[in-house]
CSV table of C-alpha atoms in Angstrom, one decimal:
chain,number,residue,atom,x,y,z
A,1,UNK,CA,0.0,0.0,0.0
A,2,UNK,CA,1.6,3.0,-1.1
A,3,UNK,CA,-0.7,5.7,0.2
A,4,UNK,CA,1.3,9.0,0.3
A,5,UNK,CA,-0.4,12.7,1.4
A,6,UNK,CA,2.4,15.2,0.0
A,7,UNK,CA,3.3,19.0,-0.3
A,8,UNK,CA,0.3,20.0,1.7
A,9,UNK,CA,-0.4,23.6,2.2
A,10,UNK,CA,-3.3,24.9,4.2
A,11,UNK,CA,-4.6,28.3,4.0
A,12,UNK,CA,-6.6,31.2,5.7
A,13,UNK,CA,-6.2,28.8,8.8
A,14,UNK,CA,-6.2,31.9,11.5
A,15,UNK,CA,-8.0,34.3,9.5
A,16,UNK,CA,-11.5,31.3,9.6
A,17,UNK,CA,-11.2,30.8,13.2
A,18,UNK,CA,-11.5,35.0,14.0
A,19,UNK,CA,-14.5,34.9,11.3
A,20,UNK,CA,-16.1,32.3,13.6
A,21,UNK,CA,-16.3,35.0,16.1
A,22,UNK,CA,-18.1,37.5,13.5
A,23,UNK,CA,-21.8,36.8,14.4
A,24,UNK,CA,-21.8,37.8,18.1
A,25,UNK,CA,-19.2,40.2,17.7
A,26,UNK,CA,-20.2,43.6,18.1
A,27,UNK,CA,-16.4,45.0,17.1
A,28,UNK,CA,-15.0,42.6,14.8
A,29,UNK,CA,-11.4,44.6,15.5
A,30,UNK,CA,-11.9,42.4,18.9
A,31,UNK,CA,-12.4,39.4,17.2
A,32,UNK,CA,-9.2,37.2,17.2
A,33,UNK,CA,-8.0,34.0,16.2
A,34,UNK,CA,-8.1,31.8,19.2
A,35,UNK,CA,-9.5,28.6,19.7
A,36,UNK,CA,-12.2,29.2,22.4
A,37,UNK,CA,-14.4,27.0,24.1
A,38,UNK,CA,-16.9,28.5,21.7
A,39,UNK,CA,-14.9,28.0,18.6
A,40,UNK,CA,-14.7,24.1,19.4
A,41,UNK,CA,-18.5,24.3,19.9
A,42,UNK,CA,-19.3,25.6,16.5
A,43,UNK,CA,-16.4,23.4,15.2
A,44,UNK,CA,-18.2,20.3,16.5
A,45,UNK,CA,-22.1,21.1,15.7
A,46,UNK,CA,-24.2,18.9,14.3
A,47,UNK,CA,-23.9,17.8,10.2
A,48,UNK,CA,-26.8,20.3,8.8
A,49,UNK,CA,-26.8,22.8,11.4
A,50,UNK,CA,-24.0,25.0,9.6
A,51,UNK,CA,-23.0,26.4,12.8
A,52,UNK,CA,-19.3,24.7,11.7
A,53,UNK,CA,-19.5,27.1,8.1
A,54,UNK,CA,-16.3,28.5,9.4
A,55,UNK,CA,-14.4,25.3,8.8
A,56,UNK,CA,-15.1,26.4,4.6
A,57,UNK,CA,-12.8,29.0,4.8
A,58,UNK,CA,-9.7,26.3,6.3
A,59,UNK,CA,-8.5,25.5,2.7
A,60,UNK,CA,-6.3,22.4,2.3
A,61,UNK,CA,-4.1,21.5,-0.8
A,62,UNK,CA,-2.1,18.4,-1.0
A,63,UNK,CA,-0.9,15.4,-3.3
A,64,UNK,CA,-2.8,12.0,-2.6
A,65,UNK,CA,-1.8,8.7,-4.0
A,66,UNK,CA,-4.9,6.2,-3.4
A,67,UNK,CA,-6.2,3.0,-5.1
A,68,UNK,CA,-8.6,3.3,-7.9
A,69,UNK,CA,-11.3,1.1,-5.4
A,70,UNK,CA,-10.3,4.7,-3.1
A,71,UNK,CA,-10.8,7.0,-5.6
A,72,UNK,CA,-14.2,6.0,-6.4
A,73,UNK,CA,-15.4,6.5,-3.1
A,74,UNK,CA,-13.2,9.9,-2.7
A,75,UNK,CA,-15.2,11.1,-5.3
A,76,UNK,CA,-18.4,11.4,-3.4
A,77,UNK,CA,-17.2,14.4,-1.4
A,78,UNK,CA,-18.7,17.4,-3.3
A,79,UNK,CA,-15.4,19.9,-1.8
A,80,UNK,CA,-13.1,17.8,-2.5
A,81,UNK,CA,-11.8,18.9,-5.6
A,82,UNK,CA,-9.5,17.7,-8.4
A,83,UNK,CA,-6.7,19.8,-9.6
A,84,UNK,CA,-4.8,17.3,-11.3
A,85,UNK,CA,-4.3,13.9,-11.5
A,86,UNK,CA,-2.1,11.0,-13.1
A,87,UNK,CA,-4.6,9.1,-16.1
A,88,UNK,CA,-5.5,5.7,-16.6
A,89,UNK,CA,-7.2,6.9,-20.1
A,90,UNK,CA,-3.6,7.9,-21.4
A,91,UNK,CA,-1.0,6.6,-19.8
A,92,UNK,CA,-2.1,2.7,-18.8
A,93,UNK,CA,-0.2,1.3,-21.8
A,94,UNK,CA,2.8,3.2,-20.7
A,95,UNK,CA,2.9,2.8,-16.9
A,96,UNK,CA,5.6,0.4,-15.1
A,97,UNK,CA,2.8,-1.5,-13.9
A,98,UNK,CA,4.9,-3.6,-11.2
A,99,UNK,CA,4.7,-0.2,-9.4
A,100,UNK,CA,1.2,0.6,-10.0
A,101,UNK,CA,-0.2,-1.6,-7.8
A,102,UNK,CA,-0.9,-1.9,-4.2
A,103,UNK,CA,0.3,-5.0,-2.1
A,104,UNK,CA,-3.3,-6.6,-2.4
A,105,UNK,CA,-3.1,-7.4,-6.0
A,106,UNK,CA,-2.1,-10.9,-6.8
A,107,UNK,CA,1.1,-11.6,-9.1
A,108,UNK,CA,-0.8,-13.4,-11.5
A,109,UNK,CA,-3.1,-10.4,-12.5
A,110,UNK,CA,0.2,-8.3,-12.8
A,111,UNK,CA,1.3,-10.3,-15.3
A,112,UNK,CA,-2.2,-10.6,-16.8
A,113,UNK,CA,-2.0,-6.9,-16.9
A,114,UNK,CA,1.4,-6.9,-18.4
A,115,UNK,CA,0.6,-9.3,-21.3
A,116,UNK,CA,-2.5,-7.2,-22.2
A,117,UNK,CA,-0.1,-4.0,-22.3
A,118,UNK,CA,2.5,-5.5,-24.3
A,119,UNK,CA,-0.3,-6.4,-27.2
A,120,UNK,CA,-1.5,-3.4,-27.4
A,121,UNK,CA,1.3,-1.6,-27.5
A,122,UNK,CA,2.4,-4.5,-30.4
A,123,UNK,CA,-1.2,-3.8,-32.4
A,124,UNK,CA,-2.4,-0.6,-31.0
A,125,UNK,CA,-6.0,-1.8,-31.8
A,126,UNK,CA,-8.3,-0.1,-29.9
A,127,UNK,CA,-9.8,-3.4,-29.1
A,128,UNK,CA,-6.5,-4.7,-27.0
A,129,UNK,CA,-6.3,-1.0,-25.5
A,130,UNK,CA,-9.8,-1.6,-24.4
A,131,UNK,CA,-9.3,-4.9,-22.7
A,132,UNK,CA,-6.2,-3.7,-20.8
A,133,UNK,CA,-8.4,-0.9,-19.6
A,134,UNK,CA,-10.9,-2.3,-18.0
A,135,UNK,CA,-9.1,-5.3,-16.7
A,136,UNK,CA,-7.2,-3.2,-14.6
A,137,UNK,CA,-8.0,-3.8,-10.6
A,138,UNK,CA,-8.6,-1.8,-8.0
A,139,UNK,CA,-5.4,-2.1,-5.9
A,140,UNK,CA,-4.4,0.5,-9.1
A,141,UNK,CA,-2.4,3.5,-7.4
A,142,UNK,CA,-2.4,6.8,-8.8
A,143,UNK,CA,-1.8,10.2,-7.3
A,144,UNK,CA,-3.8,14.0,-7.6
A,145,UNK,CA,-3.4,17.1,-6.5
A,146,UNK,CA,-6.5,17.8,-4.7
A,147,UNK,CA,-8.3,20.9,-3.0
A,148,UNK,CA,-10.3,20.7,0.3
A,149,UNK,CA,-11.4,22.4,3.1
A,150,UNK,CA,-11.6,21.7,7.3
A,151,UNK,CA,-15.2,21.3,6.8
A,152,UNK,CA,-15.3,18.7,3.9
A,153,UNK,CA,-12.7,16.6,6.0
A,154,UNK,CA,-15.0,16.5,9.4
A,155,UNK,CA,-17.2,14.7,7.4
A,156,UNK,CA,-14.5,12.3,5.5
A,157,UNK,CA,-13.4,11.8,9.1
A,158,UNK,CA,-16.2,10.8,10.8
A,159,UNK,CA,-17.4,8.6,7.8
A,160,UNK,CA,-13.8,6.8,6.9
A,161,UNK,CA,-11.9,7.1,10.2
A,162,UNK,CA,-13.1,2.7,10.9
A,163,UNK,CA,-13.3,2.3,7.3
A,164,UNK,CA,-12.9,-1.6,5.8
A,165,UNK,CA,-9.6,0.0,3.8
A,166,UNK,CA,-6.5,0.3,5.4
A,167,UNK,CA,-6.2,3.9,3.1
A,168,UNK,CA,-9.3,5.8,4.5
A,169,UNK,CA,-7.9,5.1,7.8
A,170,UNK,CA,-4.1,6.1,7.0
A,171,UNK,CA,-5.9,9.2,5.6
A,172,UNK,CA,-7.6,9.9,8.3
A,173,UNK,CA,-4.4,9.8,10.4
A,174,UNK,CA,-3.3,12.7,8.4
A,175,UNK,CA,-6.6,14.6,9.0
A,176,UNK,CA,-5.3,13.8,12.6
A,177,UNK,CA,-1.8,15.4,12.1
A,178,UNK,CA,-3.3,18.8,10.3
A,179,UNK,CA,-3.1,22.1,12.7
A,180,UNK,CA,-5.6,22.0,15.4
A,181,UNK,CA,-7.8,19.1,14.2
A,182,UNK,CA,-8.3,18.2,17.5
A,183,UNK,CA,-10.1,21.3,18.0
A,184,UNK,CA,-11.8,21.9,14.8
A,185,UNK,CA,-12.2,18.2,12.9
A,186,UNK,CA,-12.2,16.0,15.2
């Protein structure tokens, strides 16, 4: 399992936490960017109550390598946004597939996979590309450069943090590791 979470960069970190303190401020030049006991309260309201809107403006950027089985459930998020990613659609004929793939993928499919890519880079019949394509498993590994935000990883977090695949809960780990996620995630 190669799951790797790379050049991360989070934004407007401080600046969200004092905007938490806009609505019952009455001079927002008081407003600062502690974490109070009210902050963790708004942090940690109920899914729907948007009391925890604050947690939008904590913007995370990073590089995720994930199965493809991960990927498709990744993709339910709605703020969790693609920037870029590695391709399947151009570059599967052209990948060193022996480092593609996770630990979970049995040898024999590997070499499946590796027959399939060799004729259709032989013939390049659409035909061949097609069944290397969709033979490909799910322990395929590929990486992105993704956009987030504190809010849209609360919920990741408290969906994926006991989740069946070892990579939601390495991924959650990181959540774990990001400045205060104690306070604010999790």
């Amino acid at each position: 399992m190669k799951v790797k979470i790379e050049n991360v960069k989070i934004y407007d970190l401080k600046e969200s936490i004092k905007a938490s303190k806009y609505p019952m401020a009455v001079d927002i030049d008081r407003c600062n960017s502690d974490i109070t006991d009210t902050v963790k309260n708004l942090a940690h309201s109920p899914k729907g109550e948007a009391h925890d809107q604050f947690l939008s403006g904590i913007r995370v950027a990073f590089d995720l390598t994930f199965s493809n089985k991960a990927w498709v459930e990744l993709e339910r998020y709605r703020f969790i946004t693609f920037v870029s990613s590695q391709s399947t659609m151009h570059r599967i004929a052209k990948f060193d597939l022996s480092k593609q793939y996770n630990k979970y993928v049995d040898k024999r499919i590997i070499d499946i996979m590796e027959e399939l890519k060799d004729t259709y880079n032989k013939t390049h019949d659409i035909e061949d590309y097609l069944k290397l394509l969709y033979s490909n498993p799910s322990g395929f590994e590929l990486t992105a450069r993704l956009t987030t935000n504190y809010r849209c990883l609360k919920g990741v977090y408290s969906q994926r943090k006991n989740h069946r695949l070892p990579e939601w809960r390495e991924f959650c780990k990181w959540i774990e590791s990001l400045p205060f996620s104690r306070e604010l995630i999790i």
